Amino acid sequence: MLAQPLTPVPGPLDDLPRFIGRGTPMRALVQAHPWDLTPLGAIADWPASLRTAVGLVMHSVHPMFLWWGEQLTQIYNDAYVPCFGVGKHPAALGQGGRECWPEIWSIIGPQIDEVRNGREARWYADNLVPIWRNGRIEDVYWSYTYTPVFDEQDTVAGVLVVCTETTAQVLAERRRHTLDLLGCRSEPAVQAAIAQSCIDNPADLLGISLFSGDEAPAVVSSGVLLIRGAELQLCARLALAFTASPRLPMDGAYRQFLEQYTAAVCGTVSRLQSDLALAAAMAESERLNVDLHLSARAKDEFLAMLGHELRNPLAPIVTALRLMKLRESDTSREQAVIQRQVDHLVRLVDDLLDVSRIASGKVELRKETVLLADVLNKAVEMASPLIEQKQHRLQADLPGVHWHGDPARLAQVVSNLLSNAARYTPAGGHIALATRVEGSNLQIQVTDNGSGIAPTLLPHIFDLFVQGNRQLDRAKGGLGIGLALVRNLVQMHGGVASAYSAGEGLGSTFTITLPGSVVTSAALPEAASHAAPSLAQGSGPRVLVVDDNQDAADSLGELLGALGYRTTVAYDPAHAIALAEEGMPDVAILDIGLPGMDGFALAEHLRLLPAGAGLRLVALSGYGQAHDKLRSRAAGFDAHLVKPINIAELQISLS
């Protein structure tokens, strides 16, 4: 605290003692004080030594304080008054030292005795002497001297105090040191530094809580100061709650320190987050580069496999067709070849479409409760051609429980696993299909004694386009999408797909776990029949087939005729409209991709014809995703069939 020069206040001349002086508030108080009621007695009776000491104190512009006599009666000057704050002045004038300073007597009492007994001055720098002021105990730091004052008998009659309050400087240095400790290199280190701050500097920081996001409370308790980073235009999502010291005034310097502390934490956290974000971005960039390279390579390999796989069934189809042209006899063998290869092509295309639909989230499960054995039997039937071709032994465990889910998709999953096992097991191998039911949980395992899986490949075995043991001759076949379909379809059922192999040449085990899918007998719904009714020859409804592919239109017309329907065929929209005008059919099966007028426009035109309002419309398309079916329904179609047509679905659509 800097002492200010005193400007005497003019007043009338009087007979007051000149050693005390006049013209300032404290000089006036000392002059007017009833000293005769104190141990010092009346001013006129003061000894010369006391008068000299008092004169020195009262005329000094530096904070000074005098204790005199055994009771340490107090006299102080104007410059010392601000040191009291509120609470002790002016009652401290003429008061005994112990009575005035009970809260610090344990500190200053021994210091005073040391000076009085040792007859030597003492110096104390930046010493903590917490005093009662402003209604509470405050931590106050002082630099001061205690100097003995001798009387006429050469004994120590008093102690002169010359002091400077250094609280501001001490707190500033202490707080600067605290702020220096916040330069951390990780977010956990920031938390540790905050905790250490409270340990190292409990005088300023009784407690600190760091909040992120919306965690910060809207209202804090008394004695807690919440400072948000947003208030400082820093770290909008961070806030610090400080439990402030009750022994320090919450003045501008204290609040500035807490704001600087908040800014330091925000700055450190922002820097760390920026560093982490940069490192993550660089790592992500590197990962994307690697993924891009792997994807490009997988794409090239996939396209090569796709060309190979699609050519494989086309070759016997073409050959069988040529044989059918050359032979005039029974062509049932060639037809069987074509059927097998067409089925293979359809399955390849279905797998490709499934991958695309699952990737875009457009596959919807059609769940129902069915016998699990029926689903697994269908899966075995689908995989049987390859299993029989390679002369594998298949052991199947088919439990007699009911299961809730999409039976077609589960059959596809198990069939893919069986086909995968057959493909990667040398001829004459052993394949096992096992199931385990625990409560409502179902586990299905497909185990083989085939070529196994390399440890480096095992973590990626369910990734798209991944295959083991790729060979130039493509003897094992496949597109590398079957296991990816397995994983995605199992996940859509809320399950998990996993693979295990002890290594190459040691076989493989694929496990799918479907929790909560087994249905108890009590929960089984009543059975419902969906079989299409059988029709007598030529007695069924009239059906108009419209398709610009003449072979497809004629073959579908012949098939419907064989099933008992009365069928007419048109290859273009104009012909279809003409046939409908001659006699409106009961059902119209319309190819959506017609030239000139698409199936949607043709459907609208047919409905506007006389008697067209009751026409049942069936869409026929190579596109079967959810939005395709929604568009057909919005256009007024009663059913949507996907090429190649499933006969059972066709009969249900016509019924």
Tab-separated table of N, CA, C and O in Angstrom, residues 570-615:
chain	number	residue	atom	x	y	z
A	570	ALA	N	-50.087	-59.319	-75.346
A	570	ALA	CA	-49.787	-58.163	-76.194
A	570	ALA	C	-48.331	-57.786	-76.004
A	570	ALA	O	-47.785	-57.910	-74.905
A	571	TYR	N	-47.707	-57.305	-77.123
A	571	TYR	CA	-46.285	-56.964	-77.062
A	571	TYR	C	-46.038	-55.465	-76.980
A	571	TYR	O	-44.886	-55.041	-76.865
A	572	ASP	N	-47.096	-54.652	-77.066
A	572	ASP	CA	-46.926	-53.199	-76.992
A	572	ASP	C	-48.196	-52.596	-76.405
A	572	ASP	O	-49.270	-53.224	-76.415
A	573	PRO	N	-48.137	-51.378	-75.906
A	573	PRO	CA	-49.295	-50.760	-75.258
A	573	PRO	C	-50.502	-50.589	-76.173
A	573	PRO	O	-51.653	-50.782	-75.740
A	574	ALA	N	-50.271	-50.250	-77.440
A	574	ALA	CA	-51.400	-50.023	-78.353
A	574	ALA	C	-52.214	-51.302	-78.533
A	574	ALA	O	-53.457	-51.289	-78.519
A	575	HIS	N	-51.494	-52.424	-78.712
A	575	HIS	CA	-52.179	-53.706	-78.869
A	575	HIS	C	-52.934	-54.067	-77.586
A	575	HIS	O	-54.055	-54.586	-77.627
A	576	ALA	N	-52.334	-53.780	-76.449
A	576	ALA	CA	-52.972	-54.083	-75.169
A	576	ALA	C	-54.266	-53.305	-75.002
A	576	ALA	O	-55.296	-53.838	-74.556
A	577	ILE	N	-54.244	-52.016	-75.383
A	577	ILE	CA	-55.451	-51.182	-75.258
A	577	ILE	C	-56.540	-51.704	-76.185
A	577	ILE	O	-57.722	-51.777	-75.823
A	578	ALA	N	-56.135	-52.113	-77.402
A	578	ALA	CA	-57.115	-52.635	-78.359
A	578	ALA	C	-57.761	-53.909	-77.827
A	578	ALA	O	-58.990	-54.094	-77.934
A	579	LEU	N	-56.958	-54.809	-77.240
A	579	LEU	CA	-57.515	-56.039	-76.683
A	579	LEU	C	-58.453	-55.744	-75.520
A	579	LEU	O	-59.503	-56.388	-75.363
A	580	ALA	N	-58.086	-54.767	-74.681
A	580	ALA	CA	-58.930	-54.424	-73.535
A	580	ALA	C	-60.240	-53.804	-73.976
A	580	ALA	O	-61.288	-53.989	-73.333
A	581	GLU	N	-60.227	-53.033	-75.061
A	581	GLU	CA	-61.464	-52.430	-75.561
A	581	GLU	C	-62.407	-53.492	-76.111
A	581	GLU	O	-63.633	-53.362	-76.033
A	582	GLU	N	-61.830	-54.578	-76.705
A	582	GLU	CA	-62.665	-55.664	-77.209
A	582	GLU	C	-63.307	-56.442	-76.062
A	582	GLU	O	-64.443	-56.903	-76.168
A	583	GLY	N	-62.585	-56.611	-74.983
A	583	GLY	CA	-63.122	-57.326	-73.829
A	583	GLY	C	-62.210	-57.121	-72.628
A	583	GLY	O	-61.047	-57.548	-72.654
A	584	MET	N	-62.723	-56.412	-71.632
A	584	MET	CA	-61.892	-56.061	-70.472
A	584	MET	C	-61.536	-57.333	-69.694
A	584	MET	O	-62.419	-58.091	-69.288
A	585	PRO	N	-60.213	-57.605	-69.466
A	585	PRO	CA	-59.800	-58.788	-68.701
A	585	PRO	C	-60.077	-58.579	-67.210
A	585	PRO	O	-60.397	-57.473	-66.758
A	586	ASP	N	-59.951	-59.682	-66.472
A	586	ASP	CA	-60.069	-59.576	-65.014
A	586	ASP	C	-58.765	-59.076	-64.394
A	586	ASP	O	-58.774	-58.353	-63.402
A	587	VAL	N	-57.643	-59.489	-64.978
A	587	VAL	CA	-56.317	-59.126	-64.463
A	587	VAL	C	-55.433	-58.714	-65.633
A	587	VAL	O	-55.497	-59.332	-66.706
A	588	ALA	N	-54.604	-57.681	-65.422
A	588	ALA	CA	-53.608	-57.276	-66.418
A	588	ALA	C	-52.232	-57.309	-65.768
A	588	ALA	O	-52.010	-56.651	-64.748
A	589	ILE	N	-51.336	-58.108	-66.376
A	589	ILE	CA	-49.939	-58.159	-65.904
A	589	ILE	C	-49.128	-57.299	-66.855
A	589	ILE	O	-48.960	-57.649	-68.036
A	590	LEU	N	-48.625	-56.170	-66.357
A	590	LEU	CA	-47.982	-55.170	-67.208
A	590	LEU	C	-46.505	-55.050	-66.889
A	590	LEU	O	-46.122	-54.823	-65.738
A	591	ASP	N	-45.693	-55.178	-67.950
A	591	ASP	CA	-44.263	-54.888	-67.803
A	591	ASP	C	-44.112	-53.372	-67.638
A	591	ASP	O	-44.685	-52.592	-68.416
A	592	ILE	N	-43.361	-52.950	-66.629
A	592	ILE	CA	-43.214	-51.510	-66.371
A	592	ILE	C	-42.376	-50.842	-67.454
A	592	ILE	O	-42.648	-49.720	-67.873
A	593	GLY	N	-41.367	-51.528	-67.956
A	593	GLY	CA	-40.443	-50.903	-68.912
A	593	GLY	C	-40.876	-51.042	-70.351
A	593	GLY	O	-40.074	-51.453	-71.216
A	594	LEU	N	-42.124	-50.704	-70.677
A	594	LEU	CA	-42.615	-50.781	-72.054
A	594	LEU	C	-42.150	-49.576	-72.859
A	594	LEU	O	-42.020	-48.474	-72.314
A	595	PRO	N	-41.913	-49.746	-74.162
A	595	PRO	CA	-41.482	-48.616	-74.993
A	595	PRO	C	-42.665	-47.705	-75.331
A	595	PRO	O	-43.796	-48.158	-75.483
A	596	GLY	N	-42.388	-46.409	-75.466
A	596	GLY	CA	-43.424	-45.455	-75.863
A	596	GLY	C	-44.323	-45.044	-74.731
A	596	GLY	O	-44.425	-43.865	-74.383
A	597	MET	N	-44.988	-45.987	-74.121
A	597	MET	CA	-45.872	-45.752	-72.972
A	597	MET	C	-45.501	-46.775	-71.909
A	597	MET	O	-45.648	-47.981	-72.126
A	598	ASP	N	-44.968	-46.300	-70.774
A	598	ASP	CA	-44.527	-47.265	-69.762
A	598	ASP	C	-45.723	-47.906	-69.066
A	598	ASP	O	-46.888	-47.546	-69.305
A	599	GLY	N	-45.440	-48.883	-68.221
A	599	GLY	CA	-46.500	-49.634	-67.560
A	599	GLY	C	-47.392	-48.776	-66.696
A	599	GLY	O	-48.604	-49.045	-66.561
A	600	PHE	N	-46.846	-47.720	-66.081
A	600	PHE	CA	-47.655	-46.841	-65.227
A	600	PHE	C	-48.702	-46.090	-66.064
A	600	PHE	O	-49.877	-46.006	-65.689
A	601	ALA	N	-48.244	-45.557	-67.203
A	601	ALA	CA	-49.181	-44.826	-68.071
A	601	ALA	C	-50.228	-45.766	-68.661
A	601	ALA	O	-51.417	-45.413	-68.786
A	602	LEU	N	-49.797	-46.980	-69.032
A	602	LEU	CA	-50.742	-47.952	-69.585
A	602	LEU	C	-51.788	-48.340	-68.541
A	602	LEU	O	-52.988	-48.473	-68.855
A	603	ALA	N	-51.367	-48.528	-67.310
A	603	ALA	CA	-52.305	-48.877	-66.242
A	603	ALA	C	-53.357	-47.792	-66.073
A	603	ALA	O	-54.566	-48.073	-65.927
A	604	GLU	N	-52.922	-46.535	-66.100
A	604	GLU	CA	-53.873	-45.425	-65.954
A	604	GLU	C	-54.864	-45.407	-67.111
A	604	GLU	O	-56.066	-45.178	-66.930
A	605	HIS	N	-54.371	-45.679	-68.337
A	605	HIS	CA	-55.243	-45.668	-69.508
A	605	HIS	C	-56.270	-46.797	-69.434
A	605	HIS	O	-57.455	-46.600	-69.742
A	606	LEU	N	-55.822	-48.004	-69.023
A	606	LEU	CA	-56.736	-49.138	-68.939
A	606	LEU	C	-57.829	-48.894	-67.901
A	606	LEU	O	-58.997	-49.281	-68.097
A	607	ARG	N	-57.488	-48.284	-66.790
A	607	ARG	CA	-58.473	-48.023	-65.745
A	607	ARG	C	-59.554	-47.037	-66.209
A	607	ARG	O	-60.663	-47.026	-65.681
A	608	LEU	N	-59.230	-46.188	-67.213
A	608	LEU	CA	-60.192	-45.200	-67.703
A	608	LEU	C	-61.151	-45.775	-68.739
A	608	LEU	O	-62.154	-45.129	-69.094
A	609	LEU	N	-60.851	-46.979	-69.222
A	609	LEU	CA	-61.735	-47.610	-70.202
A	609	LEU	C	-63.020	-48.081	-69.517
A	609	LEU	O	-63.048	-48.307	-68.298
A	610	PRO	N	-64.093	-48.278	-70.285
A	610	PRO	CA	-65.325	-48.832	-69.697
A	610	PRO	C	-65.036	-50.171	-69.024
A	610	PRO	O	-64.321	-51.014	-69.582
A	611	ALA	N	-65.537	-50.347	-67.836
A	611	ALA	CA	-65.337	-51.565	-67.019
A	611	ALA	C	-63.903	-51.690	-66.524
A	611	ALA	O	-63.524	-52.712	-65.947
A	612	GLY	N	-63.097	-50.638	-66.723
A	612	GLY	CA	-61.698	-50.713	-66.283
A	612	GLY	C	-61.511	-50.436	-64.804
A	612	GLY	O	-60.435	-50.719	-64.254
A	613	ALA	N	-62.518	-49.885	-64.159
A	613	ALA	CA	-62.365	-49.528	-62.751
A	613	ALA	C	-62.127	-50.749	-61.881
A	613	ALA	O	-61.428	-50.682	-60.862
A	614	GLY	N	-62.712	-51.900	-62.278
A	614	GLY	CA	-62.551	-53.108	-61.464
A	614	GLY	C	-61.378	-53.966	-61.882
A	614	GLY	O	-61.210	-55.088	-61.375
A	615	LEU	N	-60.549	-53.499	-62.805
A	615	LEU	CA	-59.414	-54.275	-63.311
A	615	LEU	C	-58.355	-54.443	-62.225
A	615	LEU	O	-57.964	-53.484	-61.567
